[in-house]
mmCIF file of C-alpha atoms in Angstrom:
data_model
loop_
_atom_site.group_PDB
_atom_site.id
_atom_site.type_symbol
_atom_site.label_atom_id
_atom_site.label_comp_id
_atom_site.label_asym_id
_atom_site.label_seq_id
_atom_site.Cartn_x
_atom_site.Cartn_y
_atom_site.Cartn_z
ATOM 1 C CA MET A 616 122.803 5.059 152.475
ATOM 2 C CA THR A 617 122.522 6.638 155.930
ATOM 3 C CA ASP A 618 121.730 10.263 156.809
ATOM 4 C CA THR A 619 122.685 11.065 160.396
ATOM 5 C CA THR A 620 122.457 13.930 162.873
ATOM 6 C CA VAL A 621 123.667 13.899 166.475
ATOM 7 C CA ASP A 622 121.983 15.888 169.253
ATOM 8 C CA ASP A 623 123.982 15.477 172.458
ATOM 9 C CA ALA A 624 123.657 11.769 173.311
ATOM 10 C CA LEU A 625 120.879 11.092 170.796
ATOM 11 C CA GLU A 626 121.810 10.114 167.247
ATOM 12 C CA THR A 627 119.030 10.217 164.672
ATOM 13 C CA GLY A 628 118.984 9.381 161.000
ATOM 14 C CA GLU A 629 117.350 7.617 158.105
ATOM 15 C CA ILE A 630 118.323 4.576 156.077
ATOM 16 C CA GLN A 631 117.155 3.893 152.550
ATOM 17 C CA VAL A 632 115.966 0.295 152.589
ATOM 18 C CA SER A 633 114.427 0.249 149.109
ATOM 19 C CA ASP A 634 113.685 2.627 146.230
ATOM 20 C CA ASP A 635 110.615 4.060 147.948
ATOM 21 C CA ILE A 636 111.138 3.331 151.675
ATOM 22 C CA ARG A 637 113.293 5.170 154.181
ATOM 23 C CA ILE A 638 113.444 4.008 157.787
ATOM 24 C CA ALA A 639 113.874 6.572 160.574
ATOM 25 C CA TYR A 640 115.977 5.486 163.543
ATOM 26 C CA GLU A 641 117.613 6.797 166.698
ATOM 27 C CA ARG A 642 120.479 5.551 168.880
ATOM 28 C CA ARG A 643 121.308 6.178 172.523
ATOM 29 C CA GLY A 644 123.868 4.970 175.018
ATOM 30 C CA SER A 645 127.000 2.878 174.669
ATOM 31 C CA GLY A 646 127.883 -0.751 175.212
ATOM 32 C CA PRO A 647 126.494 -3.987 173.760
ATOM 33 C CA ASP A 648 124.088 -3.414 170.877
ATOM 34 C CA ILE A 649 120.371 -3.790 171.486
ATOM 35 C CA VAL A 650 117.818 -3.166 168.739
ATOM 36 C CA LEU A 651 114.346 -2.263 169.995
ATOM 37 C CA VAL A 652 111.620 -3.282 167.555
ATOM 38 C CA ASN A 653 108.271 -1.476 167.739
ATOM 39 C CA ASN A 654 104.948 -3.190 167.737
ATOM 40 C CA PHE A 655 102.269 -1.600 165.542
ATOM 41 C CA PHE A 656 100.831 0.486 168.382
ATOM 42 C CA MET A 657 103.929 2.519 169.249
ATOM 43 C CA ASP A 658 106.746 4.483 167.647
ATOM 44 C CA ARG A 659 110.494 4.543 168.222
ATOM 45 C CA LYS A 660 110.260 7.436 170.700
ATOM 46 C CA SER A 661 107.983 5.415 172.968
ATOM 47 C CA TRP A 662 110.971 3.381 174.188
ATOM 48 C CA ARG A 663 112.694 6.379 175.791
ATOM 49 C CA SER A 664 110.561 6.375 178.933
ATOM 50 C CA TYR A 665 111.141 2.677 179.580
ATOM 51 C CA THR A 666 114.836 2.231 178.764
ATOM 52 C CA ALA A 667 116.630 5.257 180.258
ATOM 53 C CA LYS A 668 118.654 3.152 182.705
ATOM 54 C CA LEU A 669 119.403 0.545 180.062
ATOM 55 C CA ALA A 670 120.969 3.244 177.891
ATOM 56 C CA THR A 671 123.692 3.667 180.515
ATOM 57 C CA THR A 672 124.960 0.120 179.928
ATOM 58 C CA ALA A 673 124.042 -0.635 176.292
ATOM 59 C CA ARG A 674 123.766 1.046 172.909
ATOM 60 C CA LEU A 675 120.075 1.165 172.048
ATOM 61 C CA THR A 676 118.810 1.458 168.487
ATOM 62 C CA SER A 677 115.105 2.002 167.884
ATOM 63 C CA TYR A 678 113.368 2.682 164.599
ATOM 64 C CA ASP A 679 109.958 3.342 163.122
ATOM 65 C CA LEU A 680 108.597 0.480 161.080
ATOM 66 C CA ARG A 681 107.639 1.304 157.533
ATOM 67 C CA GLY A 682 104.229 2.911 157.645
ATOM 68 C CA GLN A 683 104.602 4.451 161.111
ATOM 69 C CA GLY A 684 106.201 7.506 162.720
ATOM 70 C CA ASP A 685 108.823 9.246 160.612
ATOM 71 C CA SER A 686 109.464 6.300 158.288
ATOM 72 C CA SER A 687 108.002 6.127 154.784
ATOM 73 C CA PRO A 688 104.403 4.925 154.433
ATOM 74 C CA HIS A 689 103.523 1.642 152.787
ATOM 75 C CA PRO A 690 103.582 2.128 148.985
ATOM 76 C CA GLY A 691 100.995 -0.604 148.489
ATOM 77 C CA GLU A 692 99.618 -3.739 150.081
ATOM 78 C CA PRO A 693 101.591 -4.525 153.285
ATOM 79 C CA VAL A 694 103.791 -7.621 153.123
ATOM 80 C CA TRP A 695 105.006 -9.297 156.334
ATOM 81 C CA GLU A 696 108.422 -10.174 154.924
ATOM 82 C CA ASP A 697 109.108 -6.471 154.274
ATOM 83 C CA HIS A 698 109.584 -5.933 158.002
ATOM 84 C CA ILE A 699 112.219 -8.662 158.129
ATOM 85 C CA SER A 700 114.126 -7.235 155.156
ATOM 86 C CA ASP A 701 113.853 -3.703 156.597
ATOM 87 C CA LEU A 702 115.476 -4.871 159.823
ATOM 88 C CA LYS A 703 118.262 -6.525 157.828
ATOM 89 C CA ALA A 704 118.811 -3.263 155.934
ATOM 90 C CA LEU A 705 118.966 -1.393 159.244
ATOM 91 C CA PHE A 706 121.635 -3.789 160.552
ATOM 92 C CA ASP A 707 123.650 -3.420 157.358
ATOM 93 C CA GLY A 708 123.247 0.340 157.139
ATOM 94 C CA LEU A 709 124.391 0.885 160.716
ATOM 95 C CA GLY A 710 127.194 -1.649 160.485
ATOM 96 C CA LEU A 711 125.689 -3.928 163.123
ATOM 97 C CA GLU A 712 127.352 -7.306 162.898
ATOM 98 C CA LYS A 713 125.314 -8.750 165.756
ATOM 99 C CA ALA A 714 122.817 -7.482 168.325
ATOM 100 C CA ILE A 715 120.262 -8.485 170.904
ATOM 101 C CA LEU A 716 116.715 -7.971 169.625
ATOM 102 C CA VAL A 717 113.922 -6.743 171.883
ATOM 103 C CA GLY A 718 110.346 -7.027 170.665
ATOM 104 C CA THR A 719 106.932 -6.555 172.196
ATOM 105 C CA SER A 720 103.561 -8.010 171.223
ATOM 106 C CA PHE A 721 103.454 -8.408 167.418
ATOM 107 C CA SER A 722 107.029 -7.203 166.972
ATOM 108 C CA THR A 723 108.185 -10.326 168.816
ATOM 109 C CA LEU A 724 107.226 -12.121 165.597
ATOM 110 C CA ILE A 725 109.491 -9.827 163.588
ATOM 111 C CA CYS A 726 112.328 -10.608 166.006
ATOM 112 C CA ARG A 727 111.602 -14.334 165.865
ATOM 113 C CA ASP A 728 111.544 -14.423 162.052
ATOM 114 C CA PHE A 729 114.695 -12.311 161.744
ATOM 115 C CA ALA A 730 116.493 -14.650 164.156
ATOM 116 C CA VAL A 731 115.471 -17.655 162.053
ATOM 117 C CA ALA A 732 116.458 -15.993 158.757
ATOM 118 C CA HIS A 733 119.728 -14.451 160.033
ATOM 119 C CA PRO A 734 120.955 -16.472 163.033
ATOM 120 C CA ASP A 735 124.487 -15.137 162.699
ATOM 121 C CA ARG A 736 123.266 -11.573 163.353
ATOM 122 C CA VAL A 737 121.300 -12.254 166.557
ATOM 123 C CA GLN A 738 123.045 -12.652 169.898
ATOM 124 C CA GLY A 739 119.811 -13.075 171.817
ATOM 125 C CA LEU A 740 116.069 -12.431 171.794
ATOM 126 C CA ILE A 741 113.987 -10.678 174.441
ATOM 127 C CA LEU A 742 110.293 -11.174 173.738
ATOM 128 C CA ALA A 743 108.068 -9.004 175.943
ATOM 129 C CA GLY A 744 104.442 -10.085 175.839
ATOM 130 C CA PRO A 745 104.988 -12.364 172.821
ATOM 131 C CA ALA A 746 102.110 -12.526 170.338
ATOM 132 C CA MET A 747 102.516 -16.261 169.917
ATOM 133 C CA SER A 748 100.708 -19.428 170.878
ATOM 134 C CA PRO A 749 101.979 -22.982 171.293
ATOM 135 C CA HIS A 750 98.695 -24.204 169.823
ATOM 136 C CA GLY A 751 98.183 -22.295 166.574
ATOM 137 C CA PRO A 752 97.005 -19.041 164.989
ATOM 138 C CA GLN A 753 93.221 -18.988 165.256
ATOM 139 C CA ARG A 754 92.768 -16.988 168.461
ATOM 140 C CA LEU A 755 95.298 -14.276 167.623
ATOM 141 C CA ARG A 756 93.987 -14.022 164.069
ATOM 142 C CA ARG A 757 90.438 -13.447 165.291
ATOM 143 C CA ILE A 758 91.519 -10.877 167.872
ATOM 144 C CA THR A 759 93.542 -8.924 165.303
ATOM 145 C CA LYS A 760 90.735 -8.985 162.748
ATOM 146 C CA SER A 761 88.318 -7.650 165.369
ATOM 147 C CA TRP A 762 90.671 -4.731 166.058
ATOM 148 C CA LEU A 763 90.966 -4.006 162.353
ATOM 149 C CA LYS A 764 87.176 -4.021 162.013
ATOM 150 C CA THR A 765 86.819 -1.641 164.972
ATOM 151 C CA LEU A 766 89.353 0.737 163.438
ATOM 152 C CA GLU A 767 87.609 0.764 160.076
ATOM 153 C CA THR A 768 84.083 1.119 161.420
ATOM 154 C CA SER A 769 84.561 3.246 164.543
ATOM 155 C CA GLY A 770 87.962 4.970 164.351
ATOM 156 C CA LEU A 771 91.030 5.431 166.518
ATOM 157 C CA GLY A 772 89.296 6.507 169.717
ATOM 158 C CA VAL A 773 87.030 3.483 169.937
ATOM 159 C CA LEU A 774 89.902 1.164 169.051
ATOM 160 C CA TYR A 775 91.926 2.586 171.939
ATOM 161 C CA GLU A 776 89.003 2.045 174.319
ATOM 162 C CA GLN A 777 88.853 -1.581 173.167
ATOM 163 C CA LEU A 778 92.612 -2.120 173.467
ATOM 164 C CA TYR A 779 93.325 -0.424 176.788
ATOM 165 C CA PRO A 780 91.613 -2.869 179.202
ATOM 166 C CA LEU A 781 93.030 -5.817 177.266
ATOM 167 C CA VAL A 782 96.718 -4.967 177.004
ATOM 168 C CA SER A 783 96.897 -3.437 180.505
ATOM 169 C CA GLY A 784 96.710 -5.644 183.558
ATOM 170 C CA ASP A 785 93.846 -5.266 186.017
ATOM 171 C CA ARG A 786 96.130 -3.787 188.669
ATOM 172 C CA ALA A 787 97.616 -1.265 186.231
ATOM 173 C CA VAL A 788 94.192 -0.110 185.061
ATOM 174 C CA GLU A 789 93.074 0.480 188.645
ATOM 175 C CA GLU A 790 96.265 2.346 189.542
ATOM 176 C CA ALA A 791 96.108 4.550 186.439
ATOM 177 C CA GLY A 792 92.477 5.503 187.021
ATOM 178 C CA PRO A 793 90.516 7.802 184.695
ATOM 179 C CA ILE A 794 93.340 10.354 184.468
ATOM 180 C CA GLY A 795 95.856 7.741 183.334
ATOM 181 C CA PHE A 796 93.341 6.341 180.869
ATOM 182 C CA MET A 797 92.759 9.745 179.251
ATOM 183 C CA GLY A 798 96.448 10.667 179.227
ATOM 184 C CA ARG A 799 97.402 7.480 177.424
ATOM 185 C CA LYS A 800 94.508 7.925 175.025
ATOM 186 C CA GLN A 801 95.770 11.363 174.030
ATOM 187 C CA ASN A 802 99.240 9.938 173.489
ATOM 188 C CA PHE A 803 97.798 7.105 171.385
ATOM 189 C CA LEU A 804 95.823 9.521 169.208
ATOM 190 C CA GLY A 805 98.877 11.753 168.808
ATOM 191 C CA ILE A 806 101.114 8.936 167.569
ATOM 192 C CA HIS A 807 98.809 7.180 165.118
ATOM 193 C CA THR A 808 96.629 7.756 162.104
ATOM 194 C CA VAL A 809 93.911 5.478 160.815
ATOM 195 C CA GLU A 810 96.114 4.732 157.787
ATOM 196 C CA SER A 811 99.211 3.777 159.805
ATOM 197 C CA LEU A 812 97.299 1.476 162.132
ATOM 198 C CA ARG A 813 95.308 -0.065 159.305
ATOM 199 C CA ALA A 814 98.573 -1.011 157.583
ATOM 200 C CA GLY A 815 100.009 -2.434 160.795
ATOM 201 C CA LEU A 816 96.962 -4.495 161.668
ATOM 202 C CA ALA A 817 96.533 -5.696 158.083
ATOM 203 C CA VAL A 818 100.081 -7.018 157.967
ATOM 204 C CA SER A 819 99.716 -8.531 161.467
ATOM 205 C CA VAL A 820 96.980 -10.769 160.130
ATOM 206 C CA LYS A 821 99.541 -12.134 157.655
ATOM 207 C CA ALA A 822 102.233 -12.867 160.243
ATOM 208 C CA PRO A 823 103.317 -16.541 160.381
ATOM 209 C CA LEU A 824 101.960 -18.138 163.551
ATOM 210 C CA ASP A 825 102.972 -21.773 163.153
ATOM 211 C CA PRO A 826 104.214 -22.837 166.614
ATOM 212 C CA GLN A 827 106.980 -24.910 165.006
ATOM 213 C CA ILE A 828 108.774 -21.724 163.932
ATOM 214 C CA MET A 829 109.800 -21.274 167.564
ATOM 215 C CA THR A 830 111.776 -24.511 167.398
ATOM 216 C CA LYS A 831 113.995 -22.977 164.705
ATOM 217 C CA VAL A 832 115.253 -20.094 166.867
ATOM 218 C CA ALA A 833 118.867 -20.824 167.768
ATOM 219 C CA ALA A 834 119.528 -17.685 169.828
ATOM 220 C CA PRO A 835 119.114 -17.625 173.621
ATOM 221 C CA THR A 836 115.645 -16.258 174.355
ATOM 222 C CA LEU A 837 114.046 -14.463 177.299
ATOM 223 C CA LEU A 838 110.248 -14.370 177.535
ATOM 224 C CA PHE A 839 109.165 -11.412 179.685
ATOM 225 C CA VAL A 840 105.487 -12.027 180.350
ATOM 226 C CA GLY A 841 102.717 -10.697 182.547
ATOM 227 C CA GLY A 842 100.769 -12.945 184.859
ATOM 228 C CA ASP A 843 97.601 -11.093 183.777
ATOM 229 C CA ASP A 844 98.304 -11.175 180.027
ATOM 230 C CA PHE A 845 94.954 -11.510 178.265
ATOM 231 C CA SER A 846 96.502 -13.506 175.405
ATOM 232 C CA LEU A 847 98.779 -15.925 177.285
ATOM 233 C CA SER A 848 97.829 -18.332 180.036
ATOM 234 C CA THR A 849 100.364 -19.803 182.441
ATOM 235 C CA ASP A 850 99.951 -23.157 180.710
ATOM 236 C CA ALA A 851 100.537 -21.609 177.276
ATOM 237 C CA VAL A 852 103.724 -19.885 178.439
ATOM 238 C CA ARG A 853 105.065 -23.142 179.866
ATOM 239 C CA GLU A 854 104.362 -24.990 176.626
ATOM 240 C CA MET A 855 105.826 -22.183 174.531
ATOM 241 C CA VAL A 856 109.083 -22.145 176.494
ATOM 242 C CA GLY A 857 109.420 -25.834 175.709
ATOM 243 C CA LEU A 858 109.326 -25.098 171.982
ATOM 244 C CA PHE A 859 112.290 -22.708 171.987
ATOM 245 C CA PRO A 860 115.635 -24.561 172.065
ATOM 246 C CA ASP A 861 117.105 -22.171 174.664
ATOM 247 C CA ALA A 862 114.538 -20.073 176.532
ATOM 248 C CA VAL A 863 113.799 -18.841 180.035
ATOM 249 C CA THR A 864 110.782 -16.987 181.387
ATOM 250 C CA VAL A 865 110.340 -14.054 183.724
ATOM 251 C CA THR A 866 106.748 -13.558 184.867
ATOM 252 C CA VAL A 867 105.527 -10.276 186.341
ATOM 253 C CA PRO A 868 102.745 -11.003 188.847
ATOM 254 C CA ASP A 869 99.572 -9.116 187.826
ATOM 255 C CA GLY A 870 101.409 -7.716 184.793
ATOM 256 C CA GLY A 871 99.444 -7.226 181.597
ATOM 257 C CA HIS A 872 100.277 -7.961 177.983
ATOM 258 C CA LEU A 873 102.761 -5.069 178.005
ATOM 259 C CA ALA A 874 104.206 -5.776 181.439
ATOM 260 C CA PHE A 875 107.468 -4.055 180.503
ATOM 261 C CA LEU A 876 105.552 -0.750 180.446
ATOM 262 C CA GLU A 877 104.097 -1.407 183.879
ATOM 263 C CA GLU A 878 107.392 -2.538 185.446
ATOM 264 C CA PRO A 879 110.131 -0.759 183.449
ATOM 265 C CA GLU A 880 112.775 -0.985 186.189
ATOM 266 C CA TRP A 881 112.228 -4.719 186.553
ATOM 267 C CA PHE A 882 112.307 -5.119 182.791
ATOM 268 C CA GLN A 883 115.597 -3.247 182.468
ATOM 269 C CA ARG A 884 117.211 -5.311 185.225
ATOM 270 C CA GLU A 885 116.221 -8.496 183.434
ATOM 271 C CA VAL A 886 117.607 -7.193 180.135
ATOM 272 C CA GLU A 887 120.912 -6.329 181.813
ATOM 273 C CA SER A 888 121.086 -9.808 183.357
ATOM 274 C CA PHE A 889 120.320 -11.343 179.976
ATOM 275 C CA ILE A 890 123.139 -9.333 178.378
ATOM 276 C CA GLU A 891 125.549 -10.735 180.962
ATOM 277 C CA ARG A 892 124.329 -14.232 180.195
ATOM 278 C CA VAL A 893 124.833 -14.041 176.420
ATOM 279 C CA ALA A 894 127.811 -11.644 176.304
ATOM 280 C CA GLY A 895 130.314 -14.397 175.577
ATOM 281 C CA THR A 896 128.221 -16.450 173.125
ATOM 282 C CA GLY A 897 128.414 -16.442 169.378
ATOM 283 C CA ASP A 898 131.511 -14.248 169.095
#
């Protein structure tokens, strides 16, 4: 069931994905379908500032994951597979036969797993700052658990102060300065609650991180990575590309873990080029 309202060019609505979960979504633009999948540190509205040009050439669908934004909270212990089934319900509810998936950080794992489970529904994957390793899960697991511990012991503000210099590249931190740091902190505190982030981080710890899962992705894949990504070395990116059956890499010099936020125009150009590349495949 879908409830929908349209405000000028922005369509918003909710989809019932289970008895106790409704997913809030919005759609903009027209053209090939792109579904933007949030990581656990953003909401669906966050994409607007970084995809305005893209909305002139594609139809963009973004949604709040269960437990964040305007979607229903987790009814109990978070389960990783719920995010995959929620995305399937979104596709079905909106009548999306096939789309390009765009993920960032931990949501790249949602995109990856959806592409493996439903290859006929995915025209391509764009993984921006993928939270993956060609070697195994230990490093990412330990990082995520440290963030969860910080949240539980020190709260949202201290967690932000821990995250900011990691996910942002050195150049971006210098350019933003103290004013940029404080502005983004206020935005972070306005979007999240301790409960929503706890649920997101707790389920992140459960995400499958076996490198061999990458070998099962049939869809064409674009890795959009930052040269100053704290979690991915140049060597790791090269090895990871070799695991995907059909993948290419775009590296942003000095870009951080979320390089698409630092270079949104570059990111949108690469997405448009990727659309052209895959437009005739899988029809």
